[in-house]
Amino acid sequence: GEDVEQSLFLSVREGDSSVINCTYTDSSSTYLYWYKQEPGAGLQLLTYIFSNMDMKQDQRLTVLLNKKDKHLSLRIADTQTGDSAIYFCAESKRRAGNMLTFGGGTRLMVKP
Amino acid sequence: DAMVIQNPRYQVTQFGKPVTLSCSQTLNHNVMYWYQQKSSQAPKLLFHYYDKDFNNEADTPDNFQSRRPNTSFCFLDIRSPGLGDAAMYLCATSRDPAGGLGEQFFGPGTRLTVL
């Protein structure tokens, strides 16, 4: 199977919370990242978490890492229409020179 | 503002006609990357430069070449574009990734159309 997997699509209403999930296979991951890609644009780093952390919060964003299950999630509180985009999780491994391995991306649609 | 710039944003070429995509950065980062991203897929790393050292991914076709004449600029050359090479090409930069956090800064991408 793929190294990093995500569900393809998520739809939420404006003001609700969004939770985007990601699973990975390699327990030697060093850092895990969430990138956002708006239509026709490059990728923008939203947040990252070091592999020895369980949680990281940054304003409306909360990242949870379950190392036992190799599961990463991104929670967006009070989701806005401007949050509509594709969200990629990615991992880096020190033994691979910290190159990024991306998941397939989750398209978040926020309905007004 | 420090940034990663890609030119052109949109490029149309004919089947088999060589094309060059350009990337420049004002971040003074050691590493520059080229990714290919097809519709609804994850970015796929083609190669990267660590300073002047070129690192090709094992499955990158020979049709794709790169040049990095100086720290700021990196070029992607597609020698004989096929229809399957139509994609978004993303350039990214980072500081020395071996130091730990491999945060990459992406340009806006060049969308390549092959007729």
PDB file of C-alpha atoms in Angstrom:
ATOM      1  CA  GLY A   1       0.000   0.000   0.000  1.00  0.00           C
ATOM      2  CA  GLU A   2       0.875   3.666  -0.195  1.00  0.00           C
ATOM      3  CA  ASP A   3       3.166   5.143   2.474  1.00  0.00           C
ATOM      4  CA  VAL A   4       0.757   7.947   3.345  1.00  0.00           C
ATOM      5  CA  GLU A   5      -3.005   7.690   2.840  1.00  0.00           C
ATOM      6  CA  GLN A   6      -5.862  10.173   3.135  1.00  0.00           C
ATOM      7  CA  SER A   7      -9.541  10.148   2.381  1.00  0.00           C
ATOM      8  CA  LEU A   8     -10.357  11.956  -0.850  1.00  0.00           C
ATOM      9  CA  PHE A   9     -13.125  14.318   0.124  1.00  0.00           C
ATOM     10  CA  LEU A  10     -14.699  16.119   3.084  1.00  0.00           C
ATOM     11  CA  SER A  11     -17.674  18.478   3.085  1.00  0.00           C
ATOM     12  CA  VAL A  12     -18.640  20.645   6.067  1.00  0.00           C
ATOM     13  CA  ARG A  13     -20.838  23.644   6.757  1.00  0.00           C
ATOM     14  CA  GLU A  14     -19.341  27.030   7.510  1.00  0.00           C
ATOM     15  CA  GLY A  15     -18.762  27.425  11.239  1.00  0.00           C
ATOM     16  CA  ASP A  16     -18.474  23.693  11.894  1.00  0.00           C
ATOM     17  CA  SER A  17     -15.223  21.932  12.730  1.00  0.00           C
ATOM     18  CA  SER A  18     -13.407  19.933  10.058  1.00  0.00           C
ATOM     19  CA  VAL A  19     -11.299  16.898  10.804  1.00  0.00           C
ATOM     20  CA  ILE A  20      -8.982  15.614   8.092  1.00  0.00           C
ATOM     21  CA  ASN A  21      -7.339  12.275   8.711  1.00  0.00           C
ATOM     22  CA  CYS A  22      -4.110  10.706   7.509  1.00  0.00           C
ATOM     23  CA  THR A  23      -2.437   7.356   8.103  1.00  0.00           C
ATOM     24  CA  TYR A  24       1.166   6.487   7.487  1.00  0.00           C
ATOM     25  CA  THR A  25       3.086   3.243   7.530  1.00  0.00           C
ATOM     26  CA  ASP A  26       6.616   4.104   8.602  1.00  0.00           C
ATOM     27  CA  SER A  27       7.159   4.477  12.329  1.00  0.00           C
ATOM     28  CA  SER A  28      10.534   6.122  11.710  1.00  0.00           C
ATOM     29  CA  SER A  29       8.921   9.316  10.449  1.00  0.00           C
ATOM     30  CA  THR A  30      10.676  12.339  11.900  1.00  0.00           C
ATOM     31  CA  TYR A  31       8.222  15.131  11.199  1.00  0.00           C
ATOM     32  CA  LEU A  32       4.662  15.123   9.934  1.00  0.00           C
ATOM     33  CA  TYR A  33       3.221  18.076   8.060  1.00  0.00           C
ATOM     34  CA  TRP A  34      -0.015  19.519   6.808  1.00  0.00           C
ATOM     35  CA  TYR A  35       0.078  21.516   3.583  1.00  0.00           C
ATOM     36  CA  LYS A  36      -2.797  23.443   1.989  1.00  0.00           C
ATOM     37  CA  GLN A  37      -3.191  23.873  -1.759  1.00  0.00           C
ATOM     38  CA  GLU A  38      -5.705  26.316  -3.166  1.00  0.00           C
ATOM     39  CA  PRO A  39      -6.830  25.974  -6.811  1.00  0.00           C
ATOM     40  CA  GLY A  40      -4.058  26.717  -9.281  1.00  0.00           C
ATOM     41  CA  ALA A  41      -1.540  27.483  -6.546  1.00  0.00           C
ATOM     42  CA  GLY A  42       1.465  25.898  -4.896  1.00  0.00           C
ATOM     43  CA  LEU A  43       1.491  24.211  -1.512  1.00  0.00           C
ATOM     44  CA  GLN A  44       1.495  26.264   1.667  1.00  0.00           C
ATOM     45  CA  LEU A  45       2.765  24.774   4.911  1.00  0.00           C
ATOM     46  CA  LEU A  46       0.039  25.071   7.554  1.00  0.00           C
ATOM     47  CA  THR A  47       1.630  23.306  10.470  1.00  0.00           C
ATOM     48  CA  TYR A  48       3.891  20.432  11.405  1.00  0.00           C
ATOM     49  CA  ILE A  49       4.458  18.166  14.376  1.00  0.00           C
ATOM     50  CA  PHE A  50       7.589  16.436  15.558  1.00  0.00           C
ATOM     51  CA  SER A  51       7.180  12.695  15.937  1.00  0.00           C
ATOM     52  CA  ASN A  52       7.706  12.739  19.712  1.00  0.00           C
ATOM     53  CA  MET A  53       4.719  15.057  20.237  1.00  0.00           C
ATOM     54  CA  ASP A  54       1.076  14.048  20.632  1.00  0.00           C
ATOM     55  CA  MET A  55      -0.633  17.326  19.950  1.00  0.00           C
ATOM     56  CA  LYS A  56       0.053  20.768  18.599  1.00  0.00           C
ATOM     57  CA  GLN A  57      -2.329  23.713  18.551  1.00  0.00           C
ATOM     58  CA  ASP A  58      -1.964  26.823  16.432  1.00  0.00           C
ATOM     59  CA  GLN A  59      -4.939  29.208  16.479  1.00  0.00           C
ATOM     60  CA  ARG A  60      -7.792  27.388  14.685  1.00  0.00           C
ATOM     61  CA  LEU A  61      -5.638  24.383  13.847  1.00  0.00           C
ATOM     62  CA  THR A  62      -5.109  21.351  16.087  1.00  0.00           C
ATOM     63  CA  VAL A  63      -2.866  18.489  15.045  1.00  0.00           C
ATOM     64  CA  LEU A  64      -3.189  15.142  16.811  1.00  0.00           C
ATOM     65  CA  LEU A  65      -0.638  12.377  16.390  1.00  0.00           C
ATOM     66  CA  ASN A  66      -1.292   8.798  17.466  1.00  0.00           C
ATOM     67  CA  LYS A  67       2.027   7.059  17.006  1.00  0.00           C
ATOM     68  CA  LYS A  68       0.721   3.658  18.027  1.00  0.00           C
ATOM     69  CA  ASP A  69      -1.898   3.684  15.266  1.00  0.00           C
ATOM     70  CA  LYS A  70       0.264   5.786  12.905  1.00  0.00           C
ATOM     71  CA  HIS A  71      -2.607   8.229  12.564  1.00  0.00           C
ATOM     72  CA  LEU A  72      -2.405  11.972  12.090  1.00  0.00           C
ATOM     73  CA  SER A  73      -5.329  14.371  12.059  1.00  0.00           C
ATOM     74  CA  LEU A  74      -5.871  18.051  11.390  1.00  0.00           C
ATOM     75  CA  ARG A  75      -8.805  19.759  13.055  1.00  0.00           C
ATOM     76  CA  ILE A  76      -9.895  23.152  11.756  1.00  0.00           C
ATOM     77  CA  ALA A  77     -12.180  24.965  14.189  1.00  0.00           C
ATOM     78  CA  ASP A  78     -14.865  27.368  12.932  1.00  0.00           C
ATOM     79  CA  THR A  79     -14.277  26.389   9.306  1.00  0.00           C
ATOM     80  CA  GLN A  80     -14.648  29.227   6.812  1.00  0.00           C
ATOM     81  CA  THR A  81     -15.301  29.220   3.066  1.00  0.00           C
ATOM     82  CA  GLY A  82     -11.709  30.385   2.612  1.00  0.00           C
ATOM     83  CA  ASP A  83     -10.580  27.068   4.067  1.00  0.00           C
ATOM     84  CA  SER A  84     -11.875  25.260   0.979  1.00  0.00           C
ATOM     85  CA  ALA A  85      -8.794  23.684  -0.581  1.00  0.00           C
ATOM     86  CA  ILE A  86      -6.898  20.420  -0.886  1.00  0.00           C
ATOM     87  CA  TYR A  87      -5.024  19.409   2.245  1.00  0.00           C
ATOM     88  CA  PHE A  88      -1.965  17.171   1.983  1.00  0.00           C
ATOM     89  CA  CYS A  89      -0.335  15.402   4.845  1.00  0.00           C
ATOM     90  CA  ALA A  90       3.325  14.555   4.430  1.00  0.00           C
ATOM     91  CA  GLU A  91       6.048  12.837   6.382  1.00  0.00           C
ATOM     92  CA  SER A  92       9.783  13.109   6.400  1.00  0.00           C
ATOM     93  CA  LYS A  93      12.275  10.524   7.559  1.00  0.00           C
ATOM     94  CA  ARG A  94      15.791  11.319   8.692  1.00  0.00           C
ATOM     95  CA  ARG A  95      17.122   8.184   7.050  1.00  0.00           C
ATOM     96  CA  ALA A  96      15.682   9.363   3.728  1.00  0.00           C
ATOM     97  CA  GLY A  97      17.407  12.741   3.996  1.00  0.00           C
ATOM     98  CA  ASN A  98      14.178  14.249   5.288  1.00  0.00           C
ATOM     99  CA  MET A  99      12.609  14.219   1.828  1.00  0.00           C
ATOM    100  CA  LEU A 100       8.844  14.626   1.944  1.00  0.00           C
ATOM    101  CA  THR A 101       6.401  11.830   1.127  1.00  0.00           C
ATOM    102  CA  PHE A 102       2.936  13.194   0.446  1.00  0.00           C
ATOM    103  CA  GLY A 103      -0.464  11.652   0.843  1.00  0.00           C
ATOM    104  CA  GLY A 104      -2.936  11.885  -2.002  1.00  0.00           C
ATOM    105  CA  GLY A 105      -4.704  14.932  -0.578  1.00  0.00           C
ATOM    106  CA  THR A 106      -8.154  15.556   0.883  1.00  0.00           C
ATOM    107  CA  ARG A 107     -10.405  18.035  -0.855  1.00  0.00           C
ATOM    108  CA  LEU A 108     -12.259  20.114   1.756  1.00  0.00           C
ATOM    109  CA  MET A 109     -15.432  21.812   0.600  1.00  0.00           C
ATOM    110  CA  VAL A 110     -17.009  24.348   2.952  1.00  0.00           C
ATOM    111  CA  LYS A 111     -20.646  25.150   2.296  1.00  0.00           C
ATOM    112  CA  PRO A 112     -22.046  28.533   3.370  1.00  0.00           C
TER     113      PRO A 112
ATOM    114  CA  ASP B   1       9.198  39.414   0.666  1.00  0.00           C
ATOM    115  CA  ALA B   2      11.379  36.354   0.326  1.00  0.00           C
ATOM    116  CA  MET B   3       9.745  33.913  -2.005  1.00  0.00           C
ATOM    117  CA  VAL B   4       9.859  31.205  -4.650  1.00  0.00           C
ATOM    118  CA  ILE B   5       8.969  32.434  -8.138  1.00  0.00           C
ATOM    119  CA  GLN B   6       8.059  30.305 -11.111  1.00  0.00           C
ATOM    120  CA  ASN B   7       7.846  31.438 -14.697  1.00  0.00           C
ATOM    121  CA  PRO B   8       5.803  31.155 -16.712  1.00  0.00           C
ATOM    122  CA  ARG B   9       2.648  30.319 -14.762  1.00  0.00           C
ATOM    123  CA  TYR B  10       1.140  28.684 -17.829  1.00  0.00           C
ATOM    124  CA  GLN B  11       3.104  27.061 -20.648  1.00  0.00           C
ATOM    125  CA  VAL B  12       1.765  25.491 -23.800  1.00  0.00           C
ATOM    126  CA  THR B  13       4.036  23.391 -25.961  1.00  0.00           C
ATOM    127  CA  GLN B  14       3.673  20.972 -28.830  1.00  0.00           C
ATOM    128  CA  PHE B  15       4.248  17.262 -28.650  1.00  0.00           C
ATOM    129  CA  GLY B  16       7.997  16.663 -28.886  1.00  0.00           C
ATOM    130  CA  LYS B  17       8.997  20.348 -28.720  1.00  0.00           C
ATOM    131  CA  PRO B  18      11.535  21.018 -25.925  1.00  0.00           C
ATOM    132  CA  VAL B  19      10.384  23.268 -23.136  1.00  0.00           C
ATOM    133  CA  THR B  20      12.115  24.887 -20.158  1.00  0.00           C
ATOM    134  CA  LEU B  21      10.449  25.910 -16.922  1.00  0.00           C
ATOM    135  CA  SER B  22      12.101  28.375 -14.590  1.00  0.00           C
ATOM    136  CA  CYS B  23      12.280  28.738 -10.817  1.00  0.00           C
ATOM    137  CA  SER B  24      14.021  31.370  -8.738  1.00  0.00           C
ATOM    138  CA  GLN B  25      14.236  31.936  -4.999  1.00  0.00           C
ATOM    139  CA  THR B  26      15.187  34.820  -2.751  1.00  0.00           C
ATOM    140  CA  LEU B  27      15.380  32.649   0.375  1.00  0.00           C
ATOM    141  CA  ASN B  28      19.013  31.637  -0.157  1.00  0.00           C
ATOM    142  CA  HIS B  29      18.111  28.022   0.551  1.00  0.00           C
ATOM    143  CA  ASN B  30      20.528  25.180  -0.107  1.00  0.00           C
ATOM    144  CA  VAL B  31      18.052  22.807  -1.660  1.00  0.00           C
ATOM    145  CA  MET B  32      15.765  23.223  -4.649  1.00  0.00           C
ATOM    146  CA  TYR B  33      13.208  20.617  -5.712  1.00  0.00           C
ATOM    147  CA  TRP B  34      11.104  19.937  -8.778  1.00  0.00           C
ATOM    148  CA  TYR B  35       7.799  18.115  -8.409  1.00  0.00           C
ATOM    149  CA  GLN B  36       5.294  16.957 -10.987  1.00  0.00           C
ATOM    150  CA  GLN B  37       1.653  17.080  -9.910  1.00  0.00           C
ATOM    151  CA  LYS B  38      -1.084  15.593 -12.047  1.00  0.00           C
ATOM    152  CA  SER B  39      -4.716  16.360 -11.471  1.00  0.00           C
ATOM    153  CA  SER B  40      -6.054  15.195  -8.090  1.00  0.00           C
ATOM    154  CA  GLN B  41      -2.748  13.547  -7.197  1.00  0.00           C
ATOM    155  CA  ALA B  42       0.015  14.161  -4.729  1.00  0.00           C
ATOM    156  CA  PRO B  43       3.131  15.983  -5.895  1.00  0.00           C
ATOM    157  CA  LYS B  44       5.736  13.533  -7.174  1.00  0.00           C
ATOM    158  CA  LEU B  45       9.381  14.424  -6.626  1.00  0.00           C
ATOM    159  CA  LEU B  46      11.378  14.388  -9.872  1.00  0.00           C
ATOM    160  CA  PHE B  47      14.779  15.500  -8.540  1.00  0.00           C
ATOM    161  CA  HIS B  48      16.457  17.954  -6.238  1.00  0.00           C
ATOM    162  CA  TYR B  49      19.662  19.918  -5.977  1.00  0.00           C
ATOM    163  CA  TYR B  50      21.551  20.092  -2.713  1.00  0.00           C
ATOM    164  CA  ASP B  51      23.734  23.095  -3.499  1.00  0.00           C
ATOM    165  CA  LYS B  52      25.314  21.951  -6.767  1.00  0.00           C
ATOM    166  CA  ASP B  53      24.783  18.246  -6.194  1.00  0.00           C
ATOM    167  CA  PHE B  54      22.061  16.822  -8.402  1.00  0.00           C
ATOM    168  CA  ASN B  55      19.882  14.012  -7.006  1.00  0.00           C
ATOM    169  CA  ASN B  56      17.599  12.206  -9.419  1.00  0.00           C
ATOM    170  CA  GLU B  57      14.695  10.079  -8.248  1.00  0.00           C
ATOM    171  CA  ALA B  58      14.976   6.505  -9.523  1.00  0.00           C
ATOM    172  CA  ASP B  59      11.759   6.615 -11.527  1.00  0.00           C
ATOM    173  CA  THR B  60      12.198  10.039 -13.131  1.00  0.00           C
ATOM    174  CA  PRO B  61      12.228   9.601 -16.922  1.00  0.00           C
ATOM    175  CA  ASP B  62      15.377  10.587 -18.830  1.00  0.00           C
ATOM    176  CA  ASN B  63      13.202  13.056 -20.728  1.00  0.00           C
ATOM    177  CA  PHE B  64      13.399  15.327 -17.669  1.00  0.00           C
ATOM    178  CA  GLN B  65      16.611  17.223 -16.958  1.00  0.00           C
ATOM    179  CA  SER B  66      17.516  20.037 -14.614  1.00  0.00           C
ATOM    180  CA  ARG B  67      20.103  22.777 -14.301  1.00  0.00           C
ATOM    181  CA  ARG B  68      21.053  24.938 -11.373  1.00  0.00           C
ATOM    182  CA  PRO B  69      23.476  27.621 -12.555  1.00  0.00           C
ATOM    183  CA  ASN B  70      23.570  29.383  -9.171  1.00  0.00           C
ATOM    184  CA  THR B  71      21.917  29.332  -5.739  1.00  0.00           C
ATOM    185  CA  SER B  72      18.942  31.377  -6.862  1.00  0.00           C
ATOM    186  CA  PHE B  73      17.884  29.703 -10.092  1.00  0.00           C
ATOM    187  CA  CYS B  74      16.865  26.219 -11.117  1.00  0.00           C
ATOM    188  CA  PHE B  75      15.488  25.071 -14.469  1.00  0.00           C
ATOM    189  CA  LEU B  76      13.455  22.068 -15.532  1.00  0.00           C
ATOM    190  CA  ASP B  77      14.028  20.965 -19.119  1.00  0.00           C
ATOM    191  CA  ILE B  78      11.661  18.550 -20.802  1.00  0.00           C
ATOM    192  CA  ARG B  79      13.469  17.371 -23.902  1.00  0.00           C
ATOM    193  CA  SER B  80      10.574  15.815 -25.823  1.00  0.00           C
ATOM    194  CA  PRO B  81       7.264  16.432 -24.066  1.00  0.00           C
ATOM    195  CA  GLY B  82       4.599  13.796 -24.471  1.00  0.00           C
ATOM    196  CA  LEU B  83       0.900  14.100 -23.775  1.00  0.00           C
ATOM    197  CA  GLY B  84       1.478  12.329 -20.465  1.00  0.00           C
ATOM    198  CA  ASP B  85       3.776  15.118 -19.309  1.00  0.00           C
ATOM    199  CA  ALA B  86       0.940  17.609 -19.107  1.00  0.00           C
ATOM    200  CA  ALA B  87       0.803  18.529 -15.425  1.00  0.00           C
ATOM    201  CA  MET B  88       1.484  21.212 -12.833  1.00  0.00           C
ATOM    202  CA  TYR B  89       5.199  21.527 -12.125  1.00  0.00           C
ATOM    203  CA  LEU B  90       6.051  22.764  -8.664  1.00  0.00           C
ATOM    204  CA  CYS B  91       9.366  24.145  -7.530  1.00  0.00           C
ATOM    205  CA  ALA B  92      10.223  24.150  -3.835  1.00  0.00           C
ATOM    206  CA  THR B  93      13.166  25.122  -1.656  1.00  0.00           C
ATOM    207  CA  SER B  94      14.401  24.258   1.799  1.00  0.00           C
ATOM    208  CA  ARG B  95      17.342  24.769   4.073  1.00  0.00           C
ATOM    209  CA  ASP B  96      19.535  21.782   4.770  1.00  0.00           C
ATOM    210  CA  PRO B  97      16.907  19.083   5.385  1.00  0.00           C
ATOM    211  CA  ALA B  98      19.362  16.789   7.127  1.00  0.00           C
ATOM    212  CA  GLY B  99      19.346  19.263  10.007  1.00  0.00           C
ATOM    213  CA  GLY B 100      15.880  18.133  11.011  1.00  0.00           C
ATOM    214  CA  LEU B 101      12.772  20.024   9.965  1.00  0.00           C
ATOM    215  CA  GLY B 102      12.513  19.608   6.220  1.00  0.00           C
ATOM    216  CA  GLU B 103      10.055  22.445   5.720  1.00  0.00           C
ATOM    217  CA  GLN B 104       9.727  23.180   2.038  1.00  0.00           C
ATOM    218  CA  PHE B 105       8.579  26.467   0.530  1.00  0.00           C
ATOM    219  CA  PHE B 106       6.675  26.089  -2.710  1.00  0.00           C
ATOM    220  CA  GLY B 107       6.309  28.312  -5.719  1.00  0.00           C
ATOM    221  CA  PRO B 108       2.898  28.829  -7.354  1.00  0.00           C
ATOM    222  CA  GLY B 109       3.611  26.241 -10.031  1.00  0.00           C
ATOM    223  CA  THR B 110       3.697  26.189 -13.832  1.00  0.00           C
ATOM    224  CA  ARG B 111       0.835  24.441 -15.565  1.00  0.00           C
ATOM    225  CA  LEU B 112       2.130  22.715 -18.682  1.00  0.00           C
ATOM    226  CA  THR B 113      -0.193  21.851 -21.557  1.00  0.00           C
ATOM    227  CA  VAL B 114       1.043  19.602 -24.366  1.00  0.00           C
ATOM    228  CA  LEU B 115      -0.816  19.801 -27.666  1.00  0.00           C
TER     229      LEU B 115
END
